[in-house]
Amino acid sequence: MAATRTFSIIKPDATRRNLTGAVTKMLEEAGLRVVASKRIRMSRQQAEGFYAVHKERPFFEDLVAFMISGPVVVQVLEGEDAVARNRKVMGATNPANADEGTIRKAYAESIEANSVHGSDSEENAATEIAFFFKPDEIVG
Ligand code: CMP
């Protein structure tokens, strides 16, 4: 199967605890290659736009506040079946349900402060990558 791409965010709870390297190591060990990466402080407008699909959810305001509460690392990951591979190594959204050996089991603090985001489909991966990266910032 050809390599595909997905989009990842190392969230503020993880950057605050200096876990950028530890999280990235788990991504790499799962067979994903970081082909773009930048540490940014998301603006409120960016966070609201990125999570627009959740606008009507009761946790939306808290989610946006959390995502702008500290730096994040946005990444493009490449590998065989990258979306599914990344979701497997991330583990369940709620760390209480995450399997052993996953990033969220190892590091997530709560369903909100769950250390990482990963795209849930190839289509959303393309949209999310384009939200944060220009084509020439991605070097495979
Ligand atoms: P993420 O993959 O970044 O996409 C949406 C985020 O909303 C999700 O991870 C969670 O961190 C966050 N979130 C907060 N509360 C909830 C909830 N009750 N159900 C689902 N997601 C939640």
CSV table of C-alpha atoms and ligand atoms in Angstrom, one decimal:
chain,number,residue,atom,x,y,z
A,1,MET,CA,0.0,0.0,0.0
A,2,ALA,CA,1.3,3.5,-0.9
A,3,ALA,CA,2.2,6.0,1.8
A,4,THR,CA,-0.6,8.4,2.8
A,5,ARG,CA,-0.7,11.4,5.1
A,6,THR,CA,-2.5,12.4,8.2
A,7,PHE,CA,-2.6,15.5,10.4
A,8,SER,CA,-1.6,15.5,14.1
A,9,ILE,CA,-1.6,18.0,16.9
A,10,ILE,CA,0.5,17.6,20.1
A,11,LYS,CA,-1.9,19.5,22.5
A,12,PRO,CA,-1.1,22.1,25.2
A,13,ASP,CA,-1.2,19.5,28.1
A,14,ALA,CA,1.6,17.6,26.4
A,15,THR,CA,3.8,20.6,25.4
A,16,ARG,CA,3.4,21.9,29.0
A,17,ARG,CA,4.8,18.7,30.4
A,18,ASN,CA,7.7,18.7,27.8
A,19,LEU,CA,6.4,15.6,26.1
A,20,THR,CA,6.8,16.7,22.4
A,21,GLY,CA,9.7,14.3,21.9
A,22,ALA,CA,8.1,11.4,23.8
A,23,VAL,CA,4.9,11.7,21.8
A,24,THR,CA,6.8,12.0,18.5
A,25,LYS,CA,8.9,9.0,19.4
A,26,MET,CA,5.7,6.9,19.8
A,27,LEU,CA,4.4,8.2,16.4
A,28,GLU,CA,7.7,7.3,14.8
A,29,GLU,CA,7.9,3.9,16.4
A,30,ALA,CA,4.4,3.2,15.0
A,31,GLY,CA,5.7,3.6,11.5
A,32,LEU,CA,4.8,7.3,10.9
A,33,ARG,CA,7.3,9.8,9.5
A,34,VAL,CA,7.1,13.5,10.5
A,35,VAL,CA,7.2,15.3,7.1
A,36,ALA,CA,6.2,18.7,8.5
A,37,SER,CA,6.2,20.1,12.0
A,38,LYS,CA,5.8,23.5,13.6
A,39,ARG,CA,5.2,24.7,17.2
A,40,ILE,CA,2.6,27.5,17.2
A,41,ARG,CA,0.3,29.3,19.6
A,42,MET,CA,-3.1,28.9,18.0
A,43,SER,CA,-5.3,32.0,17.8
A,44,ARG,CA,-8.9,31.8,19.0
A,45,GLN,CA,-10.0,32.2,15.4
A,46,GLN,CA,-7.8,29.3,14.2
A,47,ALA,CA,-9.0,27.0,17.0
A,48,GLU,CA,-12.7,27.9,16.4
A,49,GLY,CA,-12.2,27.3,12.7
A,50,PHE,CA,-10.3,24.1,13.1
A,51,TYR,CA,-13.0,22.6,15.4
A,52,ALA,CA,-16.0,24.2,13.6
A,53,VAL,CA,-17.5,20.8,13.2
A,54,HIS,CA,-18.0,20.7,17.0
A,55,LYS,CA,-19.5,24.2,17.3
A,56,GLU,CA,-22.8,22.9,18.6
A,57,ARG,CA,-21.3,20.5,21.1
A,58,PRO,CA,-21.5,21.5,24.8
A,59,PHE,CA,-17.7,21.1,25.2
A,60,PHE,CA,-16.9,23.5,22.3
A,61,GLU,CA,-16.0,26.6,24.4
A,62,ASP,CA,-13.9,24.7,26.8
A,63,LEU,CA,-12.1,22.9,23.9
A,64,VAL,CA,-11.2,26.1,22.2
A,65,ALA,CA,-10.0,27.7,25.5
A,66,PHE,CA,-7.9,24.6,26.2
A,67,MET,CA,-6.4,24.6,22.7
A,68,ILE,CA,-5.3,28.2,22.9
A,69,SER,CA,-4.0,27.9,26.5
A,70,GLY,CA,-0.5,27.0,25.5
A,71,PRO,CA,1.7,26.1,22.5
A,72,VAL,CA,0.8,23.2,20.3
A,73,VAL,CA,2.9,21.3,17.7
A,74,VAL,CA,1.1,20.7,14.4
A,75,GLN,CA,2.5,17.9,12.3
A,76,VAL,CA,2.0,16.1,9.0
A,77,LEU,CA,2.6,12.4,9.3
A,78,GLU,CA,3.3,10.0,6.5
A,79,GLY,CA,3.2,6.3,6.4
A,80,GLU,CA,1.3,3.2,5.1
A,81,ASP,CA,-2.4,3.8,6.0
A,82,ALA,CA,-1.4,6.8,8.0
A,83,VAL,CA,-4.9,7.9,9.3
A,84,ALA,CA,-5.7,4.4,10.8
A,85,ARG,CA,-2.1,3.9,11.9
A,86,ASN,CA,-2.1,7.2,13.8
A,87,ARG,CA,-5.5,6.6,15.3
A,88,LYS,CA,-4.3,3.2,16.6
A,89,VAL,CA,-1.2,4.6,18.3
A,90,MET,CA,-3.2,7.6,19.7
A,91,GLY,CA,-5.8,5.4,21.5
A,92,ALA,CA,-9.4,6.2,22.4
A,93,THR,CA,-10.4,9.9,22.8
A,94,ASN,CA,-11.2,9.3,26.4
A,95,PRO,CA,-8.0,8.1,28.1
A,96,ALA,CA,-10.1,5.9,30.4
A,97,ASN,CA,-10.9,3.8,27.4
A,98,ALA,CA,-7.4,3.9,25.8
A,99,ASP,CA,-5.5,0.6,25.2
A,100,GLU,CA,-2.1,-0.1,26.8
A,101,GLY,CA,0.8,1.1,24.5
A,102,THR,CA,-1.1,4.1,23.2
A,103,ILE,CA,-0.2,7.7,23.5
A,104,ARG,CA,-3.4,8.7,25.4
A,105,LYS,CA,-3.0,5.7,27.8
A,106,ALA,CA,0.5,6.8,28.5
A,107,TYR,CA,0.1,10.6,28.7
A,108,ALA,CA,-3.5,11.9,28.4
A,109,GLU,CA,-4.9,13.7,31.5
A,110,SER,CA,-8.6,13.8,30.6
A,111,ILE,CA,-10.9,13.6,27.6
A,112,GLU,CA,-10.2,17.3,26.9
A,113,ALA,CA,-6.5,17.3,27.8
A,114,ASN,CA,-5.9,14.2,25.8
A,115,SER,CA,-2.4,15.1,24.5
A,116,VAL,CA,-2.9,14.5,20.8
A,117,HIS,CA,-5.4,15.1,17.9
A,118,GLY,CA,-5.4,13.0,14.8
A,119,SER,CA,-7.5,13.2,11.6
A,120,ASP,CA,-10.4,10.7,11.5
A,121,SER,CA,-10.5,10.2,7.7
A,122,GLU,CA,-8.3,10.8,4.6
A,123,GLU,CA,-10.7,13.5,3.5
A,124,ASN,CA,-10.4,15.4,6.8
A,125,ALA,CA,-6.7,14.8,6.9
A,126,ALA,CA,-6.3,16.7,3.6
A,127,THR,CA,-8.5,19.6,4.9
A,128,GLU,CA,-6.7,19.8,8.2
A,129,ILE,CA,-3.2,19.7,6.6
A,130,ALA,CA,-4.2,22.5,4.3
A,131,PHE,CA,-5.5,24.5,7.3
A,132,PHE,CA,-2.0,24.7,8.8
A,133,PHE,CA,0.5,24.0,6.1
A,134,LYS,CA,1.4,25.3,2.7
A,135,PRO,CA,2.5,22.6,0.2
A,136,ASP,CA,6.1,23.7,0.3
A,137,GLU,CA,6.3,23.3,4.1
A,138,ILE,CA,5.8,19.6,3.7
A,139,VAL,CA,9.0,17.7,2.8
A,140,GLY,CA,8.5,14.0,2.4
B,1,CMP,P1,-9.9,15.8,19.2
B,1,CMP,O1,-9.5,14.5,18.4
B,1,CMP,O2,-8.9,16.9,19.2
B,1,CMP,O3,-11.3,16.3,18.6
B,1,CMP,C1,-12.3,17.0,19.4
B,1,CMP,C2,-11.9,17.1,20.8
B,1,CMP,O4,-12.8,17.5,21.7
B,1,CMP,C3,-11.4,15.7,21.3
B,1,CMP,O5,-10.2,15.4,20.7
B,1,CMP,C4,-11.4,15.9,22.8
B,1,CMP,O6,-10.2,16.3,23.3
B,1,CMP,C5,-12.4,17.1,23.0
B,1,CMP,N1,-13.5,16.8,23.9
B,1,CMP,C6,-13.8,17.4,25.1
B,1,CMP,N2,-14.8,16.8,25.6
B,1,CMP,C7,-15.3,15.9,24.8
B,1,CMP,C8,-16.4,15.0,24.8
B,1,CMP,N3,-17.3,15.0,25.8
B,1,CMP,N4,-16.5,14.1,23.8
B,1,CMP,C9,-15.7,14.1,22.7
B,1,CMP,N5,-14.6,15.0,22.7
B,1,CMP,C10,-14.4,15.8,23.7
